[in-house]
Structures are given as C-alpha cells and as structure tokens.
Amino acid sequence: MIIHEPLVETVAAQARLADTDEAARVVKVTIAALAHQLEMPPRQRLRQELPGPERDAALVIVPPAGGGARELAIEIGHNLETPPERARYLAQTVLSEISEADPDLAHELRDGLPSDCTSLFRAPEPYPERMYATAEAPAPLTAGELDAELRRRPQWSGTLQHLTRTVGLPADRIAPLLNPVDRDCRDLNHRCDHEQTGGGITFVLRTRSVDAVTALDLELADRIDAAVSAVGSGGRPG
C-alpha cells in the first residue's frame, strides 16, 4: 500500500532534496510522466492505487507518448528543470519506492512499458554525487576528490558536506582577516560561515545550492589561507 508521508519523506532523504514539499513535487512530476507513457488501463490502475495527494498527477488523458526510459527522463527533467541524468535518478527513487510499497502495481506498470524502463523500478545507487547539481550548479566533490584536496590543504578538515578551518588569532587581528575574506566571497559570488572562538575564528565552507563541497569551496579555502598568511600570523590549524 502506497502512503503519502513515507513516500515523500523517503524520496526527500534519498535524493537529498530540500524538504518534503520539494519531494512531493518530484513524486507528482514523475507520476505524471509515467502515466503519459502508459495505455489507459494501467493509467487507471495507477491512479486507483495512489494516495490522495498524488492521485491527480496520474490523471492524463492524452495518448501515450510512446517513448522509453530516455524519453521519460527527458520529460521529468524538463518539468523539474534538471538534467536527464538527475531526472533518471529521481525517477528511480520514486518508482523503486512505489515498487516496494505495492509490488503487484509495479509489476503491472512494468508490463505496460518498454523493456528499458524495467531498471527504473530498481533503487538507484546511493548518493551519486555528481547528480545533485543542476545544470548551472557546480558539481559536488566525490569522496576520492575530497580526500585528495584535503591532503593538499592540511589546515582544513571536513566531510562531503562542509570544510572547516580554525585559525588562532588575537582578537585585534580578526577584522583585518575578515575584510579580504569578505572581498573574496563577493568576488567569487560565494559565501562562508565564520564564528569567533576564544582564541581566534572558525571558517565553515559549503555550497548551499547542492548542500555539498564543490570546487568553489576549495577556491575560497585557498583564498582564506592566503588572507591568513597576509595577516602575518599564519594561523594555527584547529
């Protein structure tokens, strides 16, 4: 049985969406595109089995689009304004959850689609990092890339979601440090969080549009390092 709340909560978590409202939109767009590919009997069955909030998304009265997995991903990507690779990942996330919740329905839907759509009902590989970015957004670093970049920047530590550096500075040297850092943020059209500590300041970098570390964060980290050196203390890694 397909239930609205678990469906959107799982999609939001697995696809790293901002919230369940965004997940609900992804679910509806995916269902509408799926229904567009189906003949009327499986469309009607899909609509009958969906929970109320998703039911109207399956109300499609135009003839079947006649495409396969590629066309489905293109339609989803167009309506969500995201690349087809990301759209396919979202489709797999939604359809695999529907398949798990209602295997009989999933079997009927697969039978009504071209054979290349079968894989869409299997859960995607977890966290394919480069699929989180939109066409305009920078790509998140992979785990291997992050490890290599941190080795080049021993003052920094972090995860795939953020970078951190604590700089030991006297209180009167913090403003001279922040002034060039603020200029660098404006120059890069990027942002960093910082918090003064008892013995200095801590910087935290992440790219909010993809909720991950990207090349922009590395560039800003390098500029912060240069600013620390220019202030004269060199800082102390924390």
Short mmCIF file of N, CA, C and O in Angstrom, two decimals, residues 5-59:
data_model
loop_
_atom_site.label_atom_id
_atom_site.label_comp_id
_atom_site.label_asym_id
_atom_site.label_seq_id
_atom_site.Cartn_x
_atom_site.Cartn_y
_atom_site.Cartn_z
N GLU A 5 2.97 10.08 3.20
CA GLU A 5 4.05 10.61 4.05
C GLU A 5 5.33 9.80 3.93
O GLU A 5 6.41 10.38 3.71
N PRO A 6 5.30 8.47 4.09
CA PRO A 6 6.55 7.72 3.94
C PRO A 6 7.17 7.86 2.55
O PRO A 6 8.40 7.88 2.41
N LEU A 7 6.32 7.98 1.53
CA LEU A 7 6.83 8.09 0.17
C LEU A 7 7.64 9.39 0.00
O LEU A 7 8.80 9.35 -0.43
N VAL A 8 7.06 10.52 0.37
CA VAL A 8 7.77 11.78 0.15
C VAL A 8 8.95 11.94 1.11
O VAL A 8 9.98 12.52 0.75
N GLU A 9 8.83 11.41 2.32
CA GLU A 9 9.94 11.50 3.27
C GLU A 9 11.14 10.69 2.77
O GLU A 9 12.29 11.14 2.87
N THR A 10 10.88 9.50 2.24
CA THR A 10 11.97 8.67 1.74
C THR A 10 12.61 9.29 0.50
O THR A 10 13.84 9.32 0.37
N VAL A 11 11.79 9.80 -0.40
CA VAL A 11 12.32 10.44 -1.61
C VAL A 11 13.16 11.66 -1.23
O VAL A 11 14.25 11.87 -1.77
N ALA A 12 12.69 12.46 -0.29
CA ALA A 12 13.44 13.63 0.14
C ALA A 12 14.80 13.25 0.71
O ALA A 12 15.82 13.87 0.40
N ALA A 13 14.82 12.19 1.53
CA ALA A 13 16.08 11.77 2.16
C ALA A 13 17.04 11.16 1.15
O ALA A 13 18.22 11.50 1.12
N GLN A 14 16.54 10.26 0.31
CA GLN A 14 17.43 9.55 -0.62
C GLN A 14 17.96 10.46 -1.72
O GLN A 14 19.09 10.29 -2.17
N ALA A 15 17.15 11.41 -2.16
CA ALA A 15 17.58 12.30 -3.24
C ALA A 15 18.19 13.60 -2.73
O ALA A 15 18.53 14.47 -3.52
N ARG A 16 18.31 13.72 -1.41
CA ARG A 16 18.87 14.94 -0.80
C ARG A 16 18.14 16.19 -1.26
O ARG A 16 18.76 17.19 -1.65
N LEU A 17 16.83 16.13 -1.19
CA LEU A 17 16.02 17.29 -1.55
C LEU A 17 15.89 18.20 -0.34
O LEU A 17 16.12 17.81 0.80
N ALA A 18 15.50 19.45 -0.60
CA ALA A 18 15.47 20.45 0.47
C ALA A 18 14.46 20.12 1.54
O ALA A 18 14.71 20.31 2.73
N ASP A 19 13.29 19.60 1.14
CA ASP A 19 12.25 19.29 2.12
C ASP A 19 11.22 18.39 1.46
O ASP A 19 11.33 18.04 0.28
N THR A 20 10.19 18.02 2.23
CA THR A 20 9.17 17.13 1.70
C THR A 20 8.28 17.81 0.67
O THR A 20 7.67 17.13 -0.17
N ASP A 21 8.18 19.14 0.71
CA ASP A 21 7.42 19.84 -0.34
C ASP A 21 8.08 19.65 -1.70
O ASP A 21 7.40 19.39 -2.70
N GLU A 22 9.40 19.77 -1.74
CA GLU A 22 10.12 19.54 -2.99
C GLU A 22 9.99 18.07 -3.41
O GLU A 22 9.82 17.77 -4.59
N ALA A 23 10.06 17.17 -2.43
CA ALA A 23 9.91 15.75 -2.74
C ALA A 23 8.53 15.45 -3.31
O ALA A 23 8.38 14.65 -4.24
N ALA A 24 7.50 16.10 -2.75
CA ALA A 24 6.14 15.88 -3.25
C ALA A 24 6.03 16.32 -4.71
O ALA A 24 5.36 15.66 -5.52
N ARG A 25 6.68 17.41 -5.05
CA ARG A 25 6.67 17.87 -6.45
C ARG A 25 7.39 16.87 -7.35
O ARG A 25 6.90 16.56 -8.45
N VAL A 26 8.52 16.35 -6.90
CA VAL A 26 9.24 15.35 -7.68
C VAL A 26 8.38 14.12 -7.89
O VAL A 26 8.32 13.56 -9.00
N VAL A 27 7.70 13.67 -6.85
CA VAL A 27 6.83 12.50 -6.96
C VAL A 27 5.72 12.75 -7.99
O VAL A 27 5.45 11.91 -8.86
N LYS A 28 5.07 13.90 -7.91
CA LYS A 28 3.96 14.19 -8.83
C LYS A 28 4.43 14.30 -10.28
O LYS A 28 3.76 13.79 -11.19
N VAL A 29 5.57 14.96 -10.49
CA VAL A 29 6.09 15.09 -11.85
C VAL A 29 6.46 13.72 -12.41
O VAL A 29 6.19 13.42 -13.59
N THR A 30 7.06 12.88 -11.58
CA THR A 30 7.43 11.54 -12.03
C THR A 30 6.20 10.71 -12.37
O THR A 30 6.16 10.02 -13.40
N ILE A 31 5.19 10.77 -11.52
CA ILE A 31 3.96 10.02 -11.77
C ILE A 31 3.26 10.51 -13.03
O ILE A 31 2.78 9.70 -13.85
N ALA A 32 3.23 11.82 -13.24
CA ALA A 32 2.60 12.35 -14.45
C ALA A 32 3.33 11.89 -15.71
O ALA A 32 2.70 11.51 -16.71
N ALA A 33 4.66 11.91 -15.67
CA ALA A 33 5.44 11.46 -16.82
C ALA A 33 5.25 9.96 -17.05
O ALA A 33 5.17 9.50 -18.20
N LEU A 34 5.19 9.21 -15.96
CA LEU A 34 4.95 7.77 -16.08
C LEU A 34 3.59 7.50 -16.70
O LEU A 34 3.46 6.69 -17.64
N ALA A 35 2.56 8.18 -16.20
CA ALA A 35 1.21 7.98 -16.75
C ALA A 35 1.16 8.35 -18.23
O ALA A 35 0.43 7.72 -19.02
N HIS A 36 1.94 9.34 -18.63
CA HIS A 36 1.97 9.76 -20.02
C HIS A 36 2.50 8.66 -20.94
O HIS A 36 2.18 8.62 -22.13
N GLN A 37 3.29 7.75 -20.40
CA GLN A 37 3.86 6.65 -21.18
C GLN A 37 2.93 5.43 -21.25
O GLN A 37 3.14 4.54 -22.07
N LEU A 38 1.92 5.40 -20.39
CA LEU A 38 1.08 4.21 -20.24
C LEU A 38 -0.19 4.27 -21.08
O LEU A 38 -0.71 5.36 -21.36
N GLU A 39 -0.70 3.09 -21.45
CA GLU A 39 -2.03 2.99 -22.02
C GLU A 39 -3.07 3.25 -20.92
O GLU A 39 -2.73 3.28 -19.73
N MET A 40 -4.32 3.41 -21.31
CA MET A 40 -5.34 3.82 -20.35
C MET A 40 -5.56 2.82 -19.20
O MET A 40 -5.66 3.25 -18.03
N PRO A 41 -5.63 1.51 -19.43
CA PRO A 41 -5.89 0.61 -18.29
C PRO A 41 -4.84 0.70 -17.18
O PRO A 41 -5.21 0.86 -16.00
N PRO A 42 -3.52 0.62 -17.50
CA PRO A 42 -2.56 0.78 -16.40
C PRO A 42 -2.54 2.19 -15.81
O PRO A 42 -2.24 2.37 -14.63
N ARG A 43 -2.89 3.20 -16.60
CA ARG A 43 -3.03 4.55 -16.05
C ARG A 43 -4.10 4.56 -14.96
O ARG A 43 -3.92 5.13 -13.88
N GLN A 44 -5.24 3.95 -15.28
CA GLN A 44 -6.34 3.93 -14.33
C GLN A 44 -5.97 3.15 -13.07
O GLN A 44 -6.30 3.55 -11.95
N ARG A 45 -5.27 2.03 -13.26
CA ARG A 45 -4.84 1.25 -12.09
C ARG A 45 -3.87 2.05 -11.23
O ARG A 45 -3.97 2.05 -10.00
N LEU A 46 -2.95 2.75 -11.88
CA LEU A 46 -2.01 3.59 -11.14
C LEU A 46 -2.76 4.63 -10.31
O LEU A 46 -2.47 4.81 -9.12
N ARG A 47 -3.70 5.28 -10.93
CA ARG A 47 -4.45 6.34 -10.23
C ARG A 47 -5.24 5.77 -9.05
O ARG A 47 -5.32 6.38 -7.99
N GLN A 48 -5.80 4.59 -9.22
CA GLN A 48 -6.57 3.97 -8.15
C GLN A 48 -5.72 3.65 -6.92
O GLN A 48 -6.18 3.74 -5.79
N GLU A 49 -4.48 3.27 -7.17
CA GLU A 49 -3.63 2.81 -6.07
C GLU A 49 -2.85 3.93 -5.40
O GLU A 49 -2.27 3.72 -4.33
N LEU A 50 -2.82 5.10 -5.98
CA LEU A 50 -2.05 6.20 -5.39
C LEU A 50 -2.81 6.85 -4.25
O LEU A 50 -4.04 6.92 -4.26
N PRO A 51 -2.09 7.38 -3.26
CA PRO A 51 -2.75 8.15 -2.20
C PRO A 51 -3.30 9.46 -2.75
O PRO A 51 -2.89 9.93 -3.82
N GLY A 52 -4.22 10.07 -2.02
CA GLY A 52 -4.91 11.27 -2.47
C GLY A 52 -4.03 12.36 -3.01
O GLY A 52 -4.29 12.89 -4.11
N PRO A 53 -2.97 12.77 -2.30
CA PRO A 53 -2.15 13.89 -2.79
C PRO A 53 -1.49 13.63 -4.14
O PRO A 53 -1.18 14.58 -4.86
N GLU A 54 -1.26 12.37 -4.49
CA GLU A 54 -0.59 12.05 -5.76
C GLU A 54 -1.57 11.61 -6.86
O GLU A 54 -1.17 11.49 -8.02
N ARG A 55 -2.82 11.38 -6.49
CA ARG A 55 -3.75 10.73 -7.43
C ARG A 55 -3.98 11.56 -8.70
O ARG A 55 -3.97 11.03 -9.81
N ASP A 56 -4.16 12.86 -8.54
CA ASP A 56 -4.46 13.68 -9.70
C ASP A 56 -3.30 13.77 -10.69
O ASP A 56 -3.50 14.06 -11.86
N ALA A 57 -2.08 13.52 -10.20
CA ALA A 57 -0.92 13.57 -11.10
C ALA A 57 -1.02 12.51 -12.18
O ALA A 57 -0.45 12.66 -13.27
N ALA A 58 -1.73 11.42 -11.89
CA ALA A 58 -1.87 10.33 -12.86
C ALA A 58 -3.06 10.52 -13.79
O ALA A 58 -3.32 9.67 -14.64
N LEU A 59 -3.78 11.63 -13.63
CA LEU A 59 -4.92 11.90 -14.49
C LEU A 59 -4.44 12.52 -15.80
O LEU A 59 -4.35 13.74 -15.96
#
